[in-house]
mmCIF file of C-alpha atoms and ligand atoms in Angstrom:
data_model
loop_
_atom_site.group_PDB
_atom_site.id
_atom_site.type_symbol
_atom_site.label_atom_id
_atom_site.label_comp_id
_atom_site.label_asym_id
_atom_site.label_seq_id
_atom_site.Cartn_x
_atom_site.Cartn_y
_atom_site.Cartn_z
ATOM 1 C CA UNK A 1 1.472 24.024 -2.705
ATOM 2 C CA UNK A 2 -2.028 23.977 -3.927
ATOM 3 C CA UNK A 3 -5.341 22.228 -3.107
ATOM 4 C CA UNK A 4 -6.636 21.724 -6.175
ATOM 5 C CA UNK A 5 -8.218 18.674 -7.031
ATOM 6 C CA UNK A 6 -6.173 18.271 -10.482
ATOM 7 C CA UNK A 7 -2.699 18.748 -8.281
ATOM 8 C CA UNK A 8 -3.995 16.642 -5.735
ATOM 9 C CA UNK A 9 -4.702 13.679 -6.861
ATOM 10 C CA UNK A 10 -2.633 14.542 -10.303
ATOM 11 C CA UNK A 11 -0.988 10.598 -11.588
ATOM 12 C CA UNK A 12 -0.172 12.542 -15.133
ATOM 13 C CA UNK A 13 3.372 10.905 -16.966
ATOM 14 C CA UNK A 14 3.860 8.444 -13.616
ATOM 15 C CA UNK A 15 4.949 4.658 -14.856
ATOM 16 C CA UNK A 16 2.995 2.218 -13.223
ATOM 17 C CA UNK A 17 3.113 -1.545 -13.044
ATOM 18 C CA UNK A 18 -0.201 -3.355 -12.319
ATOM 19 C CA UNK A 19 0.516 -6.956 -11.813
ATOM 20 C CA UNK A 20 -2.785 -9.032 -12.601
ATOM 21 C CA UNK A 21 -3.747 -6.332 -14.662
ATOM 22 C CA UNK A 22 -5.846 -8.118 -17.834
ATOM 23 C CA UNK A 23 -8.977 -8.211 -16.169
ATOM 24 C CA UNK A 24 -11.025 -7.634 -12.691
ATOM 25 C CA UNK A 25 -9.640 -5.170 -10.268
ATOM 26 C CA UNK A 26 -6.965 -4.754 -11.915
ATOM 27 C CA UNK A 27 -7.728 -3.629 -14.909
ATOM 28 C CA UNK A 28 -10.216 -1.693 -13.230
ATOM 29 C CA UNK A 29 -7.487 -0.040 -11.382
ATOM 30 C CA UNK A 30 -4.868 0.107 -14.713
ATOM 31 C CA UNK A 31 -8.411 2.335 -16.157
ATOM 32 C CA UNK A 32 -7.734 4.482 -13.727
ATOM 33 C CA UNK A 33 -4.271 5.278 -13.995
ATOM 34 C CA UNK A 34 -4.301 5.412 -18.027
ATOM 35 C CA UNK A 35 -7.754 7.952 -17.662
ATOM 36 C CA UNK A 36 -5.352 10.237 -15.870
ATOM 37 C CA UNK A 37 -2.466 9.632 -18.398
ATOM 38 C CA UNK A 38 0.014 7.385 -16.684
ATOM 39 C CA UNK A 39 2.153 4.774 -18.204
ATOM 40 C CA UNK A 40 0.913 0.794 -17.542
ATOM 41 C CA UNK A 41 2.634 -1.936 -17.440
ATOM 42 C CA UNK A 42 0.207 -5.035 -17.138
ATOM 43 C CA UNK A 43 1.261 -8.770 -16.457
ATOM 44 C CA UNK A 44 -0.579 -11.728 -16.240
ATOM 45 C CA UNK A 45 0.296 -15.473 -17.543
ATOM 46 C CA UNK A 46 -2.188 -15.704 -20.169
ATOM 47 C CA UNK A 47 -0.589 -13.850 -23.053
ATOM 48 C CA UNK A 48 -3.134 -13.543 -25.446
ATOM 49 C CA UNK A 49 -5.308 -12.058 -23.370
ATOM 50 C CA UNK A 50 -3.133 -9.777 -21.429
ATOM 51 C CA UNK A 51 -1.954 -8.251 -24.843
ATOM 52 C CA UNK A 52 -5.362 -7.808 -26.583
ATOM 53 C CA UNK A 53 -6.614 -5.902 -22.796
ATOM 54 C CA UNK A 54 -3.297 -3.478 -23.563
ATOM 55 C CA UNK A 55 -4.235 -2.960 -26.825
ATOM 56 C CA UNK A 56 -8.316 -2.051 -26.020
ATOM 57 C CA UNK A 57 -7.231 0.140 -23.081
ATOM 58 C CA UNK A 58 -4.556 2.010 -24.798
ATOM 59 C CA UNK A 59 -6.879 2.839 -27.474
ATOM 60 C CA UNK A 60 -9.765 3.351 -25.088
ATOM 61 C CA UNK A 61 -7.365 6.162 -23.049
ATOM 62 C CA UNK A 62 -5.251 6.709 -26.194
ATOM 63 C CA UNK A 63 -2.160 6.376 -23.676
ATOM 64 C CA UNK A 64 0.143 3.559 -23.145
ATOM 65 C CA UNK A 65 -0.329 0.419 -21.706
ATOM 66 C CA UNK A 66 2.425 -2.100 -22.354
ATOM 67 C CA UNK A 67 1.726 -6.069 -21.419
ATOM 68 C CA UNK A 68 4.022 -7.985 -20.349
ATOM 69 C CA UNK A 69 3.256 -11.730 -19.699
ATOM 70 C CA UNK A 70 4.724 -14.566 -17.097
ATOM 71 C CA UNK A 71 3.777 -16.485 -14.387
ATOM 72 C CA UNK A 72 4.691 -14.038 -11.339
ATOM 73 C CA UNK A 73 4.063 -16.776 -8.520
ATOM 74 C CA UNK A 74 7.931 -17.795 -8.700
ATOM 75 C CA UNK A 75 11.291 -16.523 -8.982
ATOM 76 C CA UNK A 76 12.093 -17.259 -12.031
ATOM 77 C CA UNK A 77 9.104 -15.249 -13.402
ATOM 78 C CA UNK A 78 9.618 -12.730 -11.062
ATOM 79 C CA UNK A 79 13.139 -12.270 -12.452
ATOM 80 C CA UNK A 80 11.988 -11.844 -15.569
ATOM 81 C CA UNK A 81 9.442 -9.092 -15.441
ATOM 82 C CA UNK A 82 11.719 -7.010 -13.100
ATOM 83 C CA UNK A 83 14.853 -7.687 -15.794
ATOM 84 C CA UNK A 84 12.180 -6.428 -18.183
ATOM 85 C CA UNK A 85 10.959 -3.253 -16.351
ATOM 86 C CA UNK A 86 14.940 -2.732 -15.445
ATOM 87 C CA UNK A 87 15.412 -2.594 -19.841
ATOM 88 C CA UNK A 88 12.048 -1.038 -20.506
ATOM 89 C CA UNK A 89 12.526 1.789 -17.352
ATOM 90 C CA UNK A 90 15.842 2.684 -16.887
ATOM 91 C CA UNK A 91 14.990 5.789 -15.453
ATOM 92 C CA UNK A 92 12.611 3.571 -13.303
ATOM 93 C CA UNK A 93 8.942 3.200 -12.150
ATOM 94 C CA UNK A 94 6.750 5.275 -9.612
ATOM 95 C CA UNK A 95 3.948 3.033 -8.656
ATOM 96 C CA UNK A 96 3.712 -1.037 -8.284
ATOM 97 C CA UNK A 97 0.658 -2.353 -7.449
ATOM 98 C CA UNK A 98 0.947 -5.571 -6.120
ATOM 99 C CA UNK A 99 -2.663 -6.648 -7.363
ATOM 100 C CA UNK A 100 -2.279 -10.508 -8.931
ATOM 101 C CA UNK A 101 -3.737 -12.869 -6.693
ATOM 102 C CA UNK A 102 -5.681 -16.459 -6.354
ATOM 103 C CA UNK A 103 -8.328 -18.106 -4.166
ATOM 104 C CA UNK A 104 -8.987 -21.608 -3.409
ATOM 105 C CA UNK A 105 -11.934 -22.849 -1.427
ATOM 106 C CA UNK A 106 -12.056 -26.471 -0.061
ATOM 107 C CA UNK A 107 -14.089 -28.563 2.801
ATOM 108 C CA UNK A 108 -11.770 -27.930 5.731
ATOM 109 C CA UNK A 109 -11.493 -31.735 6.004
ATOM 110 C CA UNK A 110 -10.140 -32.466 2.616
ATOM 111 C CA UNK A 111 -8.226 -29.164 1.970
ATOM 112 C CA UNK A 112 -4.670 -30.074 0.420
ATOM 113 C CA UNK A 113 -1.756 -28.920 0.837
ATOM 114 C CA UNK A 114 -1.404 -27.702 -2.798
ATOM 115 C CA UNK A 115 -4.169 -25.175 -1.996
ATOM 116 C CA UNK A 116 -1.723 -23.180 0.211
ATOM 117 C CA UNK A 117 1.147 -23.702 -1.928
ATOM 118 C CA UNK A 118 -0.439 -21.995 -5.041
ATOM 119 C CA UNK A 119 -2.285 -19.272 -2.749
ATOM 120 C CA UNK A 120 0.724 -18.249 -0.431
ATOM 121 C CA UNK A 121 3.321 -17.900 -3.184
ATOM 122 C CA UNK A 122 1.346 -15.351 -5.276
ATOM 123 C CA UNK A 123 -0.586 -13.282 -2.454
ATOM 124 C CA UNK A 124 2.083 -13.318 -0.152
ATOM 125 C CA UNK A 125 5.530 -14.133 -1.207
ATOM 126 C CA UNK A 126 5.192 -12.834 -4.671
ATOM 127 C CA UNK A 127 4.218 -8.733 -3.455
ATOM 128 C CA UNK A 128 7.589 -9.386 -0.897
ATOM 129 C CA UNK A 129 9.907 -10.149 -3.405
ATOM 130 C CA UNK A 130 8.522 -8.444 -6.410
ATOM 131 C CA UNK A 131 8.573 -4.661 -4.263
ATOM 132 C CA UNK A 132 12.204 -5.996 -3.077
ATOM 133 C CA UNK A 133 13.558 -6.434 -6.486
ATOM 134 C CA UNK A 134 11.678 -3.468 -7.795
ATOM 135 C CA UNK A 135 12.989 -1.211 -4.534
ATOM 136 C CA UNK A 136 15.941 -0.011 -6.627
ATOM 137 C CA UNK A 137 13.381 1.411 -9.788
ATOM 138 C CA UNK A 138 11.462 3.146 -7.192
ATOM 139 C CA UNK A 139 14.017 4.698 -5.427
ATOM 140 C CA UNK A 140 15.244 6.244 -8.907
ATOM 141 C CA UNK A 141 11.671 8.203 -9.032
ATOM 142 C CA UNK A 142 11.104 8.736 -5.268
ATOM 143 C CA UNK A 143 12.018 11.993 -3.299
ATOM 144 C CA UNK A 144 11.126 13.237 -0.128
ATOM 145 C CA UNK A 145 8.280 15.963 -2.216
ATOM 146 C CA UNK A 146 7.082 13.152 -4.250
ATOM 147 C CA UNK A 147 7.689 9.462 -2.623
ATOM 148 C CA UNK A 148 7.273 6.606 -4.498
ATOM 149 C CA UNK A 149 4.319 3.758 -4.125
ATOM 150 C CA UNK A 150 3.423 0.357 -3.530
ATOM 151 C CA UNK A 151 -0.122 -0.722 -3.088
ATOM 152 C CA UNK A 152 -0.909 -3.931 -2.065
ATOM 153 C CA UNK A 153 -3.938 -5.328 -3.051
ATOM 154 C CA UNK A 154 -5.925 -7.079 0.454
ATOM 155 C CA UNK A 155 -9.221 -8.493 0.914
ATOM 156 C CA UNK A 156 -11.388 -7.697 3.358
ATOM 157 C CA UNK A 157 -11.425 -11.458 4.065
ATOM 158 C CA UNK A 158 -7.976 -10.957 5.492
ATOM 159 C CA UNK A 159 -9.919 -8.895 8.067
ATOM 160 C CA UNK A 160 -12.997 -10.992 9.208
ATOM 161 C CA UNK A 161 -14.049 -14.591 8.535
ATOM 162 C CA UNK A 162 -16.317 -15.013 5.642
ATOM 163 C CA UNK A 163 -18.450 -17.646 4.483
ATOM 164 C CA UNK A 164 -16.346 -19.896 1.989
ATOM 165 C CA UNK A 165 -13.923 -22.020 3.390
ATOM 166 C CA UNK A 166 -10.900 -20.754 1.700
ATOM 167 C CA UNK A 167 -8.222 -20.683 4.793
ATOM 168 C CA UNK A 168 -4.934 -20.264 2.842
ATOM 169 C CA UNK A 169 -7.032 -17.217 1.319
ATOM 170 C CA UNK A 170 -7.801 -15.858 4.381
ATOM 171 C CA UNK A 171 -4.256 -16.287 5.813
ATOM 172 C CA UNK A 172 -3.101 -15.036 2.736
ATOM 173 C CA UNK A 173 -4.845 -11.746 2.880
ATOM 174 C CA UNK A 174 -4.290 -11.430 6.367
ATOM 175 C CA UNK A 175 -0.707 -11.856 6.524
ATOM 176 C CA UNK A 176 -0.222 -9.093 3.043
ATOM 177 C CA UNK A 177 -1.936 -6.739 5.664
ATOM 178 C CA UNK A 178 0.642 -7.127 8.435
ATOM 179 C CA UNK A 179 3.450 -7.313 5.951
ATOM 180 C CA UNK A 180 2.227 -3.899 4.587
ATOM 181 C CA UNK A 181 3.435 -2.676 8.067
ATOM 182 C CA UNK A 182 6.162 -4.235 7.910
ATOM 183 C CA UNK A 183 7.292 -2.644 4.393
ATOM 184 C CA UNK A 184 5.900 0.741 5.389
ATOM 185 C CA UNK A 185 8.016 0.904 8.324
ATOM 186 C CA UNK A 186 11.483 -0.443 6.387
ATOM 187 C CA UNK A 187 10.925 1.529 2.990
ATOM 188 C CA UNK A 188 9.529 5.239 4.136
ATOM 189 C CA UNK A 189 13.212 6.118 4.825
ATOM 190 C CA UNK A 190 13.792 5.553 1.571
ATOM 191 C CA UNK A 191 11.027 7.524 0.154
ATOM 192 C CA UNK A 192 8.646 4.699 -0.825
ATOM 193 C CA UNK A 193 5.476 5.026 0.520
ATOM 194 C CA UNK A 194 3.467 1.291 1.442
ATOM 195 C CA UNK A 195 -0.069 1.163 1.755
ATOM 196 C CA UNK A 196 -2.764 -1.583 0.842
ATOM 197 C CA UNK A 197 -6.363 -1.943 -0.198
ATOM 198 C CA UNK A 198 -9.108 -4.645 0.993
ATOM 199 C CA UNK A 199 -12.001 -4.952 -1.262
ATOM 200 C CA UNK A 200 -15.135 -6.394 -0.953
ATOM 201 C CA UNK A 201 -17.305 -7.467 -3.573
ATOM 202 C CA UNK A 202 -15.851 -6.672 -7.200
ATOM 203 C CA UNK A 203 -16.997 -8.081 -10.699
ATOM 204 C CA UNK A 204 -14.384 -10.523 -11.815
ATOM 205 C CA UNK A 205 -13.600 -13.668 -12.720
ATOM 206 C CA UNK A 206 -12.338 -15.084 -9.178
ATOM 207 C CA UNK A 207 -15.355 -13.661 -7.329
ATOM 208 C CA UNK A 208 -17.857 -14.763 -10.393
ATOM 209 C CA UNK A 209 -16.727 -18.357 -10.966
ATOM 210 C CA UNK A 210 -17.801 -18.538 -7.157
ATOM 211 C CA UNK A 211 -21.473 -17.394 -7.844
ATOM 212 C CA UNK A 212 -21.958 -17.968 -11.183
ATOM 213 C CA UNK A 213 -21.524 -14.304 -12.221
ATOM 214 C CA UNK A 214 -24.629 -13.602 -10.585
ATOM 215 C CA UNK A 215 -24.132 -10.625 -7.835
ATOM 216 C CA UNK A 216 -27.698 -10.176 -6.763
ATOM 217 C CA UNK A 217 -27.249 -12.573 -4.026
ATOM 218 C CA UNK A 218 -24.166 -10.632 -2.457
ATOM 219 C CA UNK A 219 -24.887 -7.528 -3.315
ATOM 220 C CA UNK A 220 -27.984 -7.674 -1.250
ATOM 221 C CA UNK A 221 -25.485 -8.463 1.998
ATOM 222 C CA UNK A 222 -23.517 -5.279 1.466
ATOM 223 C CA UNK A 223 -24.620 -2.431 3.235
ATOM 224 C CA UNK A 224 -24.197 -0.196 0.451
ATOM 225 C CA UNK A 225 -26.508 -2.691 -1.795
ATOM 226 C CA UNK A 226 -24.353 -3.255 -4.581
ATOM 227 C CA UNK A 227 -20.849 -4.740 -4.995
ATOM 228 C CA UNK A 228 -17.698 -2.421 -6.650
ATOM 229 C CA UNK A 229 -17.091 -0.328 -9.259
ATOM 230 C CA UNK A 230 -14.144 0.335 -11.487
ATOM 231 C CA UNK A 231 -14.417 4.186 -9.966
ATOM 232 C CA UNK A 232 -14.524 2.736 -6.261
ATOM 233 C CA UNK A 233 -11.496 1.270 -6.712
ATOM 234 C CA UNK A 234 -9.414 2.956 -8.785
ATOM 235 C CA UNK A 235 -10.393 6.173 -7.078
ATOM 236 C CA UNK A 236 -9.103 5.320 -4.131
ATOM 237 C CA UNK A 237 -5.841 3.757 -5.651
ATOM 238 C CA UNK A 238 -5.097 6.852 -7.230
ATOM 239 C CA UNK A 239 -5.795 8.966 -3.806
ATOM 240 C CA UNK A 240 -2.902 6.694 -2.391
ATOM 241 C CA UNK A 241 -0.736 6.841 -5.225
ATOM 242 C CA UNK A 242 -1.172 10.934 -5.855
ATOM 243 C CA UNK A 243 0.093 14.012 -3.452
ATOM 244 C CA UNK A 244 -3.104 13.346 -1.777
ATOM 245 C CA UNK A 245 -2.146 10.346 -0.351
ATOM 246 C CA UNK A 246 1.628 11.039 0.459
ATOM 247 C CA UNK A 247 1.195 11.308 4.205
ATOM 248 C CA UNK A 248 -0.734 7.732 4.455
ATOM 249 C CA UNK A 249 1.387 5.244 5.513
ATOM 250 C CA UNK A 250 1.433 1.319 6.217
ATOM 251 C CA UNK A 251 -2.681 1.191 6.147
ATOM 252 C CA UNK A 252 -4.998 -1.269 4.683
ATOM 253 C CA UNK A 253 -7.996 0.836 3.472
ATOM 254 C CA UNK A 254 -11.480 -1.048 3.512
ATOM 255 C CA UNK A 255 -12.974 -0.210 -0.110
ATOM 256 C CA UNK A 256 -16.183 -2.598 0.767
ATOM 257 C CA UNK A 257 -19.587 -0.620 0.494
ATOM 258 C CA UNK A 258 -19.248 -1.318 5.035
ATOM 259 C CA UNK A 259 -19.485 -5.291 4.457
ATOM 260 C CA UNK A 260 -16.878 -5.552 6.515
ATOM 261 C CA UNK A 261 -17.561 -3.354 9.844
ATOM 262 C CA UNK A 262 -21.217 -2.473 9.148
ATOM 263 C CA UNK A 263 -22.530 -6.077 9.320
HETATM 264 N N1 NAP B 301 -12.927 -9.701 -6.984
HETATM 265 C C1 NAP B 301 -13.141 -9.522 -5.712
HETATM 266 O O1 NAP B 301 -14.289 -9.446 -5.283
HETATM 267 C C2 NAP B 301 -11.987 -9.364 -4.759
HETATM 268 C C3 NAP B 301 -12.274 -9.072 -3.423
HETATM 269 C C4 NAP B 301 -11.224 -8.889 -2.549
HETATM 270 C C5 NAP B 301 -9.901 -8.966 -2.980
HETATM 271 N N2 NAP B 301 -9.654 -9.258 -4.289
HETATM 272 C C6 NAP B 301 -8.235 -9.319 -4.708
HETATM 273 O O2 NAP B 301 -8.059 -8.524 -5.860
HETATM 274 C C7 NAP B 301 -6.981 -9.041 -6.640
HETATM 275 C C8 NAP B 301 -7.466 -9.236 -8.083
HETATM 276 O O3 NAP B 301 -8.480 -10.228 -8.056
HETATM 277 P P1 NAP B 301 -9.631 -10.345 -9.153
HETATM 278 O O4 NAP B 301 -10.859 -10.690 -8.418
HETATM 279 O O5 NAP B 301 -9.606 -9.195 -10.062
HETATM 280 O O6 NAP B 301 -9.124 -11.699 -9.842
HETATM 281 P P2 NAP B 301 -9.137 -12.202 -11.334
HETATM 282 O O7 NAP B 301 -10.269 -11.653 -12.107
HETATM 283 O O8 NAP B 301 -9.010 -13.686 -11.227
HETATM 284 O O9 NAP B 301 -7.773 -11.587 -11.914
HETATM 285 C C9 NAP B 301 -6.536 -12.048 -11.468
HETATM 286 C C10 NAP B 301 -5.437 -11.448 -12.315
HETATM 287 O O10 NAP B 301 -4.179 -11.977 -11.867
HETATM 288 C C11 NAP B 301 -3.535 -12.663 -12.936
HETATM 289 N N3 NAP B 301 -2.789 -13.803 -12.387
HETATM 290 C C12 NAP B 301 -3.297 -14.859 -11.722
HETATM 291 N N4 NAP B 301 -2.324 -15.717 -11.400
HETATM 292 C C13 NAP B 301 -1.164 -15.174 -11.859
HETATM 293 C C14 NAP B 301 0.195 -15.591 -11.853
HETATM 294 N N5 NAP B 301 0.580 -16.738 -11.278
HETATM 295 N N6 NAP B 301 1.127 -14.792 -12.431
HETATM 296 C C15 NAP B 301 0.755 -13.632 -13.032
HETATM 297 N N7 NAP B 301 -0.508 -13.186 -13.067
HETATM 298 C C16 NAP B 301 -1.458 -13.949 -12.499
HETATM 299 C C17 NAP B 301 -4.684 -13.079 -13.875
HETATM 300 O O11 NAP B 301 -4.292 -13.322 -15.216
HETATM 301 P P3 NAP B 301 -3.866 -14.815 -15.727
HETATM 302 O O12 NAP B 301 -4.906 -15.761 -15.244
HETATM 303 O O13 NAP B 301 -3.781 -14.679 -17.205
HETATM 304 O O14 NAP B 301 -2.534 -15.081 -15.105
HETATM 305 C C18 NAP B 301 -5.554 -11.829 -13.779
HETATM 306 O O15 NAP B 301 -5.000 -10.793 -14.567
HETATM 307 C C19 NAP B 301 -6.553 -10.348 -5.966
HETATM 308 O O16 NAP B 301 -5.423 -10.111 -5.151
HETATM 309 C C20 NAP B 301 -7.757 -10.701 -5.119
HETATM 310 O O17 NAP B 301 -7.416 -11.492 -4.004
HETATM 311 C C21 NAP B 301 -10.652 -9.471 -5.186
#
């Protein structure tokens, strides 16, 4: 045993597989991991992109971070990426973060139907069936001393009712946190540990086409007066995914400066 922070919260040599991983929280979050010497796999659709990001961070950390692109929100795509980390991993993976997601925002009158299509598949289906098909790679690296992880990314709008009128979002977000529960409670006899994150506020492209890119406005309404950092997040990603976090199970941790109870 020992209490030190460097055993603690050590993610050294883990493999890790951030989905949405080329930009915003998650790359934010991959920082994290490849700062403390993990392996990171990255996905997102938009290739070029996704493989210059792996190429900047693994420089940046001077550790790996491997891209691997596809559209995630189906099966096909999910198929793909798990035969890929199945070839890539034999020995298999330690952490998934379930982090790709999408928002859309519509007058509650008009909102369509495609709006909850493209929103449910990817924040709610997609983190079911990607952690089933991955279940068997964890289970190669989990043990009773050292379970394995999923982390499913939230929002805190899955918790309270915010301004935009995004309801698939919402319901999206809402129903990952239940299903956290859900997983937490099926997988922890197999030594997978379930857990998920709500941010508030972060810098990225989904919450800055909203406002322009211009955070003043809501980083005024959070109690802590500014919106997230890549250190907020990935901190407490890393607590969940290191010994430190081993004896959390099936929560959704708020990681919102209070917006969400303090208000
Ligand atoms: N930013 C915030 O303030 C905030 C607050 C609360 C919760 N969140 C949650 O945090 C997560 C990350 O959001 P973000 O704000 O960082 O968003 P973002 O900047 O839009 O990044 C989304 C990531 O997901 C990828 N992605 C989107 N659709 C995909 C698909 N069909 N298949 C594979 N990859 C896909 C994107 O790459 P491509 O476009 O190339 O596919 C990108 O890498 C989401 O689950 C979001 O709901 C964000």
């Amino acid at each position: 045993m020992s209490l030190k922070s460097q055993d603690l919260f050590n993610v050294s040599n883990k493999v890790v597989v951030v989905t949405g991983g080329s930009r915003g929280i998650g790359e934010m979050i991959t920082s994290g991991f490849l700062a403390n010497k993990s392996k990171v796999y990255i996905t997102a659709r938009k290739e070029e992109a996704l493989v210059k990001k792996a190429e900047e961070l693994s420089q940046k950390y001077d550790c790996e971070c491997i891209p691997v692109s596809g559209d995630i929100s189906n099966t096909e795509g999910i198929d793909a990426l798990v035969k890929f980390l199945n070839d890539a991993e034999p020995d298999g993976i330690d952490y998934l973060i379930n982090n790709a997601g999408a928002a859309w925002g519509a007058n509650y009158d008009d909102f369509p139907e495609s709006g909850w299509d493209k929103v449910i598949d990817l924040n709610l289906k997609t983190p079911f069936f990607l952690t089933q098909k991955l279940t068997p790679l964890l289970e190669k690296k989990a043990t009773s001393e050292d379970p394995s992880r999923v982390v499913n990314i939230a929002s805190i709008d899955g918790l309270h009712v915010p301004l935009m009128e995004t309801y698939s979002y919402t319901a999206s977000k809402s129903g990952i946190i239940h299903l956290t529960k859900h997983l937490a409670k099926t997988l922890v006899s197999r030594n997978i540990i379930v857990n998920a994150i709500a941010p508030g506020p972060f810098d990225s492209h989904m919450l800055g086409k909203a406002v322009n890119f211009d955070y003043s406005f809501i980083a005024e309404s959070v109690p802590r007066k500014r919106i997230g950092s890549p250190e907020d997040i990935a901190g407490l990603c890393i607590y969940l995914c290191s010994r430190a976090g081993a004896y959390t199970i099936g929560e959704t941790i708020t990681c919102d400066g209070g917006l969400a109870k303090l208000l």
